[in-house]
mmCIF file of C-alpha atoms and ligand atoms in Angstrom:
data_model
loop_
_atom_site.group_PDB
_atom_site.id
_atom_site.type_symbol
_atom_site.label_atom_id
_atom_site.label_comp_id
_atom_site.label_asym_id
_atom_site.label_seq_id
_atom_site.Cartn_x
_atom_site.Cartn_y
_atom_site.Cartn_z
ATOM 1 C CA UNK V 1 23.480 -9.970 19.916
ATOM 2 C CA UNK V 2 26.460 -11.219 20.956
ATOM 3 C CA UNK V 3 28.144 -12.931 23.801
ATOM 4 C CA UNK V 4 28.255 -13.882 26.515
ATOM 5 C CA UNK V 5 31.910 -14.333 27.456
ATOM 6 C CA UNK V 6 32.709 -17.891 28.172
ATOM 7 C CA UNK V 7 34.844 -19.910 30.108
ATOM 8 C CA UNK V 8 37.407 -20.434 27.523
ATOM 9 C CA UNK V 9 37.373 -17.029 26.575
ATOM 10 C CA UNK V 10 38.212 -15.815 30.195
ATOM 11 C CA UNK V 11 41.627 -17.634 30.077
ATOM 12 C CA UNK V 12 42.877 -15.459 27.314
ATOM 13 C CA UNK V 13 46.039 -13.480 27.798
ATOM 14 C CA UNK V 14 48.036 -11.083 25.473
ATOM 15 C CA UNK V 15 51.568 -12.727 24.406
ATOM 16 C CA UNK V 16 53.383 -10.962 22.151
ATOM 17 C CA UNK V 17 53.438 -11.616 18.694
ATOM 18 C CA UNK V 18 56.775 -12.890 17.016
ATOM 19 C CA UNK V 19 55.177 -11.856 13.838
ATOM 20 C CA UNK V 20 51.862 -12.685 11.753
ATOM 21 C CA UNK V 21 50.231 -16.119 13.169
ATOM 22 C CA UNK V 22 46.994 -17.433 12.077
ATOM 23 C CA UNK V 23 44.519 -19.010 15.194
ATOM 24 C CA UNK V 24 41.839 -21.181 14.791
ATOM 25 C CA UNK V 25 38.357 -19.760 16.034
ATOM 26 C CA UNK V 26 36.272 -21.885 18.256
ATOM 27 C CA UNK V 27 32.904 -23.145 17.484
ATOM 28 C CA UNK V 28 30.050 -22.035 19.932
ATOM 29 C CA UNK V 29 26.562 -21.213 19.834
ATOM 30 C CA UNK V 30 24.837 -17.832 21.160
ATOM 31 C CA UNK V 31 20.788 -17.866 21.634
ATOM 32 C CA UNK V 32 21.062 -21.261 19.426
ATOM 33 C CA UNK V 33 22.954 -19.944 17.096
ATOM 34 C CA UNK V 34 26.100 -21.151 15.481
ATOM 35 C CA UNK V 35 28.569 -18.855 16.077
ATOM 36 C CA UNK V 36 32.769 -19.341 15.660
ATOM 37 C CA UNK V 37 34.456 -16.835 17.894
ATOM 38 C CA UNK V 38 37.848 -15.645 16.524
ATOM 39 C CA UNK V 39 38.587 -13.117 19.171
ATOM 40 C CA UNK V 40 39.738 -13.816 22.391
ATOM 41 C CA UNK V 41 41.807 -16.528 21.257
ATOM 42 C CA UNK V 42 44.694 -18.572 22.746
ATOM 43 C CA UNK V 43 47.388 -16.066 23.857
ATOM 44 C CA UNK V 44 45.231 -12.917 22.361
ATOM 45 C CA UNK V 45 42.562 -11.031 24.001
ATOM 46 C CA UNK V 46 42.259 -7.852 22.110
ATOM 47 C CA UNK V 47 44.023 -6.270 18.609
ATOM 48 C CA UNK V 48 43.864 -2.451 19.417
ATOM 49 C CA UNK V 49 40.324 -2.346 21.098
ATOM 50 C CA UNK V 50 38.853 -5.355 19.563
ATOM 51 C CA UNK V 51 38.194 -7.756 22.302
ATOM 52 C CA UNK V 52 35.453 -10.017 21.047
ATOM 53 C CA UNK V 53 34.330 -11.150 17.379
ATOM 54 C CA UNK V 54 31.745 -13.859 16.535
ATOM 55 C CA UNK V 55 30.925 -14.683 13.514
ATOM 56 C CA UNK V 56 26.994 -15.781 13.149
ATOM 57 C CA UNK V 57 25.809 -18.263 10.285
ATOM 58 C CA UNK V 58 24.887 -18.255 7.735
ATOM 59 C CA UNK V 59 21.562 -19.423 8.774
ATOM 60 C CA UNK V 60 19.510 -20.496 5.461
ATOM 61 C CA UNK V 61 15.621 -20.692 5.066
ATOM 62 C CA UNK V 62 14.969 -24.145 6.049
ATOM 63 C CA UNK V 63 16.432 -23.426 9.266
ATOM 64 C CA UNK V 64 13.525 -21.413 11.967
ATOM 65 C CA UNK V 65 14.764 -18.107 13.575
ATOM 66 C CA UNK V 66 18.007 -17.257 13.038
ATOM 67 C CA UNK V 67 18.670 -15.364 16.218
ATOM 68 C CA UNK V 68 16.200 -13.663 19.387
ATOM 69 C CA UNK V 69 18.417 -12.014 21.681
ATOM 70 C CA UNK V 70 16.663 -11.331 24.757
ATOM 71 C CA UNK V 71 17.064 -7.950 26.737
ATOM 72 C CA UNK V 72 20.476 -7.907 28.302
ATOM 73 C CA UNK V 73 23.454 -5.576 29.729
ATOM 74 C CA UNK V 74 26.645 -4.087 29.159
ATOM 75 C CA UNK V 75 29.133 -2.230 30.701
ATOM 76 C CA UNK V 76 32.700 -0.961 29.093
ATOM 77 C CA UNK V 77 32.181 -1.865 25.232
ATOM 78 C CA UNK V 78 30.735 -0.428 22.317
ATOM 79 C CA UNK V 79 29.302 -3.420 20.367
ATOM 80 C CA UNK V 80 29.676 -2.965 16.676
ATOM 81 C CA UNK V 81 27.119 -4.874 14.364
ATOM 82 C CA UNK V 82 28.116 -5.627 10.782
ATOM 83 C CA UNK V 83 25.381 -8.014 8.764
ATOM 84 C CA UNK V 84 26.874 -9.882 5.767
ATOM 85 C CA UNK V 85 22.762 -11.194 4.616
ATOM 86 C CA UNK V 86 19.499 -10.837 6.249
ATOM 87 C CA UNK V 87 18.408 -8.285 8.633
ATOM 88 C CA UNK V 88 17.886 -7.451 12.301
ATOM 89 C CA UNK V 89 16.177 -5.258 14.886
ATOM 90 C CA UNK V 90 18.106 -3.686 17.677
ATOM 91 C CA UNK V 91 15.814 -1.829 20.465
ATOM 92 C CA UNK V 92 17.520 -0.549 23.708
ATOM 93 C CA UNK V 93 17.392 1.101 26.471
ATOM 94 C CA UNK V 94 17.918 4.996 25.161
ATOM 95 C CA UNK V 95 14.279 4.201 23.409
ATOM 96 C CA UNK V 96 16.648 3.248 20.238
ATOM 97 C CA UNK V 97 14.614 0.892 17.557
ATOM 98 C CA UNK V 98 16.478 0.473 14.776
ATOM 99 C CA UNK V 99 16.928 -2.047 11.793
ATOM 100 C CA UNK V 100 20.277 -2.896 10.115
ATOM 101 C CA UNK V 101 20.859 -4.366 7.031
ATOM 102 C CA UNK V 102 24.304 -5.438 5.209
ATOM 103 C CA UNK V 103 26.441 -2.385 4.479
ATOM 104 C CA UNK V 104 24.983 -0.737 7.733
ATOM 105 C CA UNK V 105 26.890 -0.348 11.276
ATOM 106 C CA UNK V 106 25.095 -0.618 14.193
ATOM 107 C CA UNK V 107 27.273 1.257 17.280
ATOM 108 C CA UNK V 108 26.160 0.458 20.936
ATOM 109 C CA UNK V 109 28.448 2.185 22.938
ATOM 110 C CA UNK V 110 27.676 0.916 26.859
ATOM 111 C CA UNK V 111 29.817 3.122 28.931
ATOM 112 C CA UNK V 112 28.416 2.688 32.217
ATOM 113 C CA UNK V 113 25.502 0.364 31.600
ATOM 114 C CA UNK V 114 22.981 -0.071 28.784
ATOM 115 C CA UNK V 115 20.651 -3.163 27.974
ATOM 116 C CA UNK V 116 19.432 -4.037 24.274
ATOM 117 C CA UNK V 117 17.804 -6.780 22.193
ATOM 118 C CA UNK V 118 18.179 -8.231 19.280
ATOM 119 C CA UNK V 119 15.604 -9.996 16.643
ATOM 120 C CA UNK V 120 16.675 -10.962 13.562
ATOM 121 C CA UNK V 121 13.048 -11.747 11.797
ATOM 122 C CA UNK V 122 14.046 -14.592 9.269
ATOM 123 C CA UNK V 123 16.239 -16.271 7.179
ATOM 124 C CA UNK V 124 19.139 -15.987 5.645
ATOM 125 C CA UNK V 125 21.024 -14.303 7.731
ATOM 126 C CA UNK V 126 24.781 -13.876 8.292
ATOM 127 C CA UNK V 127 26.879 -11.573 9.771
ATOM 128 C CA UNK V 128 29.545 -11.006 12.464
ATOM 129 C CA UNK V 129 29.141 -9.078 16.228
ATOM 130 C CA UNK V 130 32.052 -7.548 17.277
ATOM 131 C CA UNK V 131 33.040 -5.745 20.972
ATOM 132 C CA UNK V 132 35.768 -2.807 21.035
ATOM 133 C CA UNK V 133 36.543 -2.221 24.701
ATOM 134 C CA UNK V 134 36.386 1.496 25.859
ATOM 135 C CA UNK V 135 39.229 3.354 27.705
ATOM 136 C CA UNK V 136 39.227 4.395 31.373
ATOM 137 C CA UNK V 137 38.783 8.316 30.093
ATOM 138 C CA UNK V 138 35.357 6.967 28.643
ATOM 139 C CA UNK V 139 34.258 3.671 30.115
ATOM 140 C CA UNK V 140 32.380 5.159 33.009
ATOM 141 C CA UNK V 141 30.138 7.478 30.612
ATOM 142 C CA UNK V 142 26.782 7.897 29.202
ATOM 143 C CA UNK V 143 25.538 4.943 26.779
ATOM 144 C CA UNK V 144 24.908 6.122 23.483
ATOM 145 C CA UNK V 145 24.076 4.215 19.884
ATOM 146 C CA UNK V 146 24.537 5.205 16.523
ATOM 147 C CA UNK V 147 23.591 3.681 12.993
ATOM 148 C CA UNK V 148 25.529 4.620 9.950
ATOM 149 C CA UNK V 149 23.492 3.554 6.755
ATOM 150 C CA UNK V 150 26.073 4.961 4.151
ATOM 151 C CA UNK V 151 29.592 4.107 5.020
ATOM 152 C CA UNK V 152 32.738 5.387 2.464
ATOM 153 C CA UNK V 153 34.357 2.487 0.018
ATOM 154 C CA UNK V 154 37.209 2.742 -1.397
ATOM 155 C CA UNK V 155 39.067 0.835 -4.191
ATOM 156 C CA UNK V 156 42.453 -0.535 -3.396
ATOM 157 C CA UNK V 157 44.780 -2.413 -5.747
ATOM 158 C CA UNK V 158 42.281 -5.524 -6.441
ATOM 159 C CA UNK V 159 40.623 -4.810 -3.531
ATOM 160 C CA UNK V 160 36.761 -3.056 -2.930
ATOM 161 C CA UNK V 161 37.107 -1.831 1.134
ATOM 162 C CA UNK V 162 34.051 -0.495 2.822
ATOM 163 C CA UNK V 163 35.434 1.481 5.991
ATOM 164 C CA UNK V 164 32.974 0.958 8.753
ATOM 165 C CA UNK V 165 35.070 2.683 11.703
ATOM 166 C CA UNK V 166 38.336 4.127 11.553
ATOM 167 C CA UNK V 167 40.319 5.343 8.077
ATOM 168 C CA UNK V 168 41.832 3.363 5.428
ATOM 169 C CA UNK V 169 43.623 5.225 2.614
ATOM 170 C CA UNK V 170 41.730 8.407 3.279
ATOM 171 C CA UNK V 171 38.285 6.989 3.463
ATOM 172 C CA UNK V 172 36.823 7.647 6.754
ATOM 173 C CA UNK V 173 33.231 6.481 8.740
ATOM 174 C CA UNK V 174 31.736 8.702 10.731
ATOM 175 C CA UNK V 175 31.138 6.322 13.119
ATOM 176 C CA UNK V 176 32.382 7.430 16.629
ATOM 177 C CA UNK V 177 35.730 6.027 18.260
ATOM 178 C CA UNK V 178 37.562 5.708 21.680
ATOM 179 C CA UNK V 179 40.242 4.708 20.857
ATOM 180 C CA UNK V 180 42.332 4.728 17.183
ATOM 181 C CA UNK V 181 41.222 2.251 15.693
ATOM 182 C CA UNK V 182 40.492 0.772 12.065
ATOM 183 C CA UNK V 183 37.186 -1.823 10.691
ATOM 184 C CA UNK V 184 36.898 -2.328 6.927
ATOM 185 C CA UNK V 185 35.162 -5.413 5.520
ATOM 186 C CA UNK V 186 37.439 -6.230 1.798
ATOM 187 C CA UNK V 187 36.362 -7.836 -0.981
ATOM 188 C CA UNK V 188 39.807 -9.011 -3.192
ATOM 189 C CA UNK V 189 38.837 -9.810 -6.434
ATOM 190 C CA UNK V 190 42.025 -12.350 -6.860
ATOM 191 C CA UNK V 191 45.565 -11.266 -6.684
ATOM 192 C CA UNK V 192 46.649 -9.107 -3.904
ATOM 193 C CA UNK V 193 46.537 -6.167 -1.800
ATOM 194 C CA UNK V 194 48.330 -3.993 0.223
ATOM 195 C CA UNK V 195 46.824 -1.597 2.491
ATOM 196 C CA UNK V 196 48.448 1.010 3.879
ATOM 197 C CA UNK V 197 48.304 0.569 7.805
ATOM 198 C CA UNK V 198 49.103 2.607 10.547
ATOM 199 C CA UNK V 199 52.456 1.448 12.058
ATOM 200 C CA UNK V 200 51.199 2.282 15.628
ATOM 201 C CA UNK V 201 48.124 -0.518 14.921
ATOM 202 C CA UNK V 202 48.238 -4.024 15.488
ATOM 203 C CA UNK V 203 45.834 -5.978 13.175
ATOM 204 C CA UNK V 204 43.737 -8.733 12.573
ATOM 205 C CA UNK V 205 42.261 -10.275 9.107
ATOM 206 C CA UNK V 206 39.468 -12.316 9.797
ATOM 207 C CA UNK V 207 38.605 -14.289 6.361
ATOM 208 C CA UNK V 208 34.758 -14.617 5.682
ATOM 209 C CA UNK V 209 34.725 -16.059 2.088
ATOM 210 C CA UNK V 210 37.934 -17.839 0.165
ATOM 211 C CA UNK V 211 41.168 -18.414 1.240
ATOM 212 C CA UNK V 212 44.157 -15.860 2.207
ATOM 213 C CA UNK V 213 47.418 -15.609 2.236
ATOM 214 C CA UNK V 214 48.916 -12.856 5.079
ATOM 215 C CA UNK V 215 52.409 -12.765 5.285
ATOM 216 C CA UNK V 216 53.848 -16.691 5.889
ATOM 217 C CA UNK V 217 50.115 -17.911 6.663
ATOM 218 C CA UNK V 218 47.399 -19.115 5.107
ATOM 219 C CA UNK V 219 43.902 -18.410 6.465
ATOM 220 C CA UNK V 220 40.283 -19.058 5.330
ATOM 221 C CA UNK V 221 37.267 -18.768 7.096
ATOM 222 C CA UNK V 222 37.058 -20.058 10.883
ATOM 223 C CA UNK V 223 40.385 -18.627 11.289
ATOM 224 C CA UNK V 224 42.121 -15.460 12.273
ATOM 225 C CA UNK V 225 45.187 -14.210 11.367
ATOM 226 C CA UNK V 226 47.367 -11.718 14.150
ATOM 227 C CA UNK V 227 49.834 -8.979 12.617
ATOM 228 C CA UNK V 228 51.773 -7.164 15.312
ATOM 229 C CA UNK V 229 52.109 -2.902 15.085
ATOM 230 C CA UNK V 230 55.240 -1.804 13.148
ATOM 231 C CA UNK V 231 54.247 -2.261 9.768
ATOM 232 C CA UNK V 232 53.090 0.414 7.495
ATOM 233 C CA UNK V 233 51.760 -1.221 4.815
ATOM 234 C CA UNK V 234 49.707 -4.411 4.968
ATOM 235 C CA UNK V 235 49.706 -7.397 1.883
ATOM 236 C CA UNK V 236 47.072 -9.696 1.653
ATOM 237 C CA UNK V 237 46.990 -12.087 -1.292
ATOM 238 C CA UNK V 238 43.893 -14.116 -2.259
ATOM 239 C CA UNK V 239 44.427 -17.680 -2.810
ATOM 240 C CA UNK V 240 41.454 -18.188 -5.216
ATOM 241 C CA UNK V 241 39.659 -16.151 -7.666
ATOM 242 C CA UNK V 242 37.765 -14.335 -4.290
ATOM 243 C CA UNK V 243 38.212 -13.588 -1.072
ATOM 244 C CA UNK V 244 36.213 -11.385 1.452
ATOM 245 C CA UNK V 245 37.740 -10.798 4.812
ATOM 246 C CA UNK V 246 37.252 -7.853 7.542
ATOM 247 C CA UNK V 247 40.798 -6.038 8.096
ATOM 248 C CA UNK V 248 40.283 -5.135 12.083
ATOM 249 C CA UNK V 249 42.885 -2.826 13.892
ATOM 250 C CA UNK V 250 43.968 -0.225 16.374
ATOM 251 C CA UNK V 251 46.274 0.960 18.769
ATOM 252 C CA UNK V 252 47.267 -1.268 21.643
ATOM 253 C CA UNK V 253 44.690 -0.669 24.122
ATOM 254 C CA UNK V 254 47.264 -0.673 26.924
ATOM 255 C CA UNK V 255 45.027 -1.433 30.102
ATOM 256 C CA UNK V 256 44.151 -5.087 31.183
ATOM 257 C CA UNK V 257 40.636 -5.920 30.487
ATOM 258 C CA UNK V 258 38.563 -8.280 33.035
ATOM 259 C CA UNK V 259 35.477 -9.650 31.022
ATOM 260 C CA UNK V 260 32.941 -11.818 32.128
ATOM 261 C CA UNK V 261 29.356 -12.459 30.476
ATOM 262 C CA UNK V 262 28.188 -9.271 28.800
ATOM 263 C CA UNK V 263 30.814 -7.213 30.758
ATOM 264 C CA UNK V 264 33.809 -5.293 29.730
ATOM 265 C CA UNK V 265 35.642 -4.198 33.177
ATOM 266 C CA UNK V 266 38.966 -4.182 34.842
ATOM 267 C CA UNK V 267 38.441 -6.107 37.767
ATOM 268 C CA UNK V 268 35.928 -8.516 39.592
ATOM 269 C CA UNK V 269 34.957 -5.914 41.949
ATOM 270 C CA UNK V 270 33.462 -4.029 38.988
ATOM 271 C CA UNK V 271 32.085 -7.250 37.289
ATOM 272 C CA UNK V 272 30.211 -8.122 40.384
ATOM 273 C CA UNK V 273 28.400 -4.853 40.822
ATOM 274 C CA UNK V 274 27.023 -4.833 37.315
ATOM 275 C CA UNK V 275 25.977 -8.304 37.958
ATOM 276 C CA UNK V 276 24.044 -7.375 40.942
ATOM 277 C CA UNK V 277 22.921 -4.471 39.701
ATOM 278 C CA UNK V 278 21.591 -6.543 36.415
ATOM 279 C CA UNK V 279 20.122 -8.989 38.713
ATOM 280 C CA UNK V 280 18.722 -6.262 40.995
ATOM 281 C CA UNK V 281 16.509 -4.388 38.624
ATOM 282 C CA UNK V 282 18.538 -1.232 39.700
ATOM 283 C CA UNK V 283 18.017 1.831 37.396
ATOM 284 C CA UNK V 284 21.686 1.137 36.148
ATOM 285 C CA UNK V 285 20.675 0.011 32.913
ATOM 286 C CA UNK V 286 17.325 0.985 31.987
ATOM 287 C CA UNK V 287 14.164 -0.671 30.649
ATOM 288 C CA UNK V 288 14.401 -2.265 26.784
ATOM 289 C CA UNK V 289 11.089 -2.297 25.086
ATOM 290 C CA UNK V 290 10.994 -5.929 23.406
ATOM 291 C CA UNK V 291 8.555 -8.901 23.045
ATOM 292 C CA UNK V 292 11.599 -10.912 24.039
ATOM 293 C CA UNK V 293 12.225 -12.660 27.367
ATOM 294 C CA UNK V 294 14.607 -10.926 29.554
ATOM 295 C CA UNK V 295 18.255 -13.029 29.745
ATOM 296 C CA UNK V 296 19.355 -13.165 33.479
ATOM 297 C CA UNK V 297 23.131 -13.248 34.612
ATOM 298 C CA UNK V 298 24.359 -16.554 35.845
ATOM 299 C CA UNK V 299 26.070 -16.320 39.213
ATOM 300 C CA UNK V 300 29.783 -15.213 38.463
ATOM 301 C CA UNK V 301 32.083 -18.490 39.179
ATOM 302 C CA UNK V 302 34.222 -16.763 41.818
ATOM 303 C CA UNK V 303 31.338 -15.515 43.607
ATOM 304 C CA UNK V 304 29.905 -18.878 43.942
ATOM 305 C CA UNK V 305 33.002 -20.228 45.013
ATOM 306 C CA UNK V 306 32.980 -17.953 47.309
ATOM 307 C CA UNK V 307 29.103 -19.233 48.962
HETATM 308 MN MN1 MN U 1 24.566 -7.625 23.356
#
């Protein structure tokens, strides 16, 4: 649930970071659904491994289905699903069925092709789909999926953290990472707090509820705020009586990304094969079991340009 990569999103390009600076996400929709994407963003495509994060709803009850998600690939990414209300059912193509609920990670990990669904069976729902690009050591691999129902919390200064990949002050998920990296969705119960960070991690706080204050910016929800790597201790004060953000972070990931649709790659070449090989019905990705209609590709834009 999640995706695909548009136009806009293509453009993106990593300029360095002076020192913290808040973006505004943009408004899209994905399978109908409102969606504001705060990663890639203008002159930032990824913050450590983090190269794509949507954030879906909230859908209420008047409103029909929040989200059907159709079989579809991936190739490069793990996709990391973190619900904030409501549930959803993930099937793919290792035979996975699985339902998440808030608190709950759901890790897709694609390596060299996997397709999956998504349902989320009613309303409310709310929550935010995230992509961490793999490395070359483990991009090319077998696909594999894990679901973490108990994740650690910890308490920090006026903050509650749950830690749903990586370590933050010595609480650490089990969930599986490539790279170093660092997810933890904060509640700050007013006043402030400062995490201790890894100085080799660039970061990004991503407000869900209330209004922030991170370093010389002010954030709230719809908007992301970029902290470069070199600091080892991170201060985030709430500017109201609560705020709930997700702290995302890792190392640099070092290696230019090409992305395009569901597709995490480094090049065209390799975004053109998995489109064929999506279109193709080759064995690349596997069968998903799912009521839901399978999404085809689009041609890519330089391919048609290309007759
Ligand atoms: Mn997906």
């Amino acid at each position: 649930m999640s995706g695909p990569v548009q136009e806009p999103d293509r453009e993106c390009s990593d300029d360095v970071l002076a020192g913290v600076e808040a973006r505004e996400g943009r408004r899209t929709s994905v399978a109908g659904l409102d969606v504001v994407r705060v990663l890639p963003t203008k002159g930032r495509r990824t913050v450590g491994a983090w190269c794509f994060v949507d954030l879906m709803g909230p859908v209420d009850a008047e409103q029909p289905d929040p989200l059907e998600v159709g079989p579809h690939p991936h190739i490069g990414l793990s996709t990391a699903t973190w619900l904030l209300e409501g549930e959803a059912l993930h099937t793919d193509s290792l035979g996975t069925e699985q339902v998440i609920r808030p608190g709950q990670l759901n890790l897709m990990t694609a390596g060299g092709g996997i397709a999956h669904a998504e349902l989320a069976a009613r309303p409310p729902f709310r929550g935010a789909q995230m992509w961490i690009a793999q490395p070359e050591g483990t991009r090319h691999g077998r696909p594999a999926f894990e679901h973490h129902a108990e994740l650690p919390q910890v308490e920090v200064g006026d903050a509650t953290a749950l830690v749903f990949v990586g370590t933050l002050d010595g609480a650490g998920s089990p969930a599986r990472t490539d790279t170093a990296l660092v997810g933890v969705d904060a509640t700050l119960h007013g006043g402030a707090v400062t995490f201790p960070t890894s100085a080799a991690f660039e970061h990004a706080v991503v407000p869900l509820d209330g209004r922030l204050r991170v370093g010389p910016e002010v954030v709230e929800p719809g908007w992301l705020a970029l902290v470069p790597a070199g600091v080892e201790e991170l201060r985030i004060e709430a500017d109201g009586p609560d705020a709930r953000f997700l702290l995302l972070g890792g190392e640099p990931l070092g290696e230019d990304v090409a992305m395009w649709w569901n597709f995490v790659a480094r090049d065209r070449v390799e975004l053109e094969a998995a489109w064929r090989d999506w279109r193709d019905r080759t064995d690349r990705f596997g069968d998903v079991s799912s009521a839901l209609e399978r999404i085809e590709a689009p041609v890519p834009p330089w391919v048609r340009a290309d007759g």
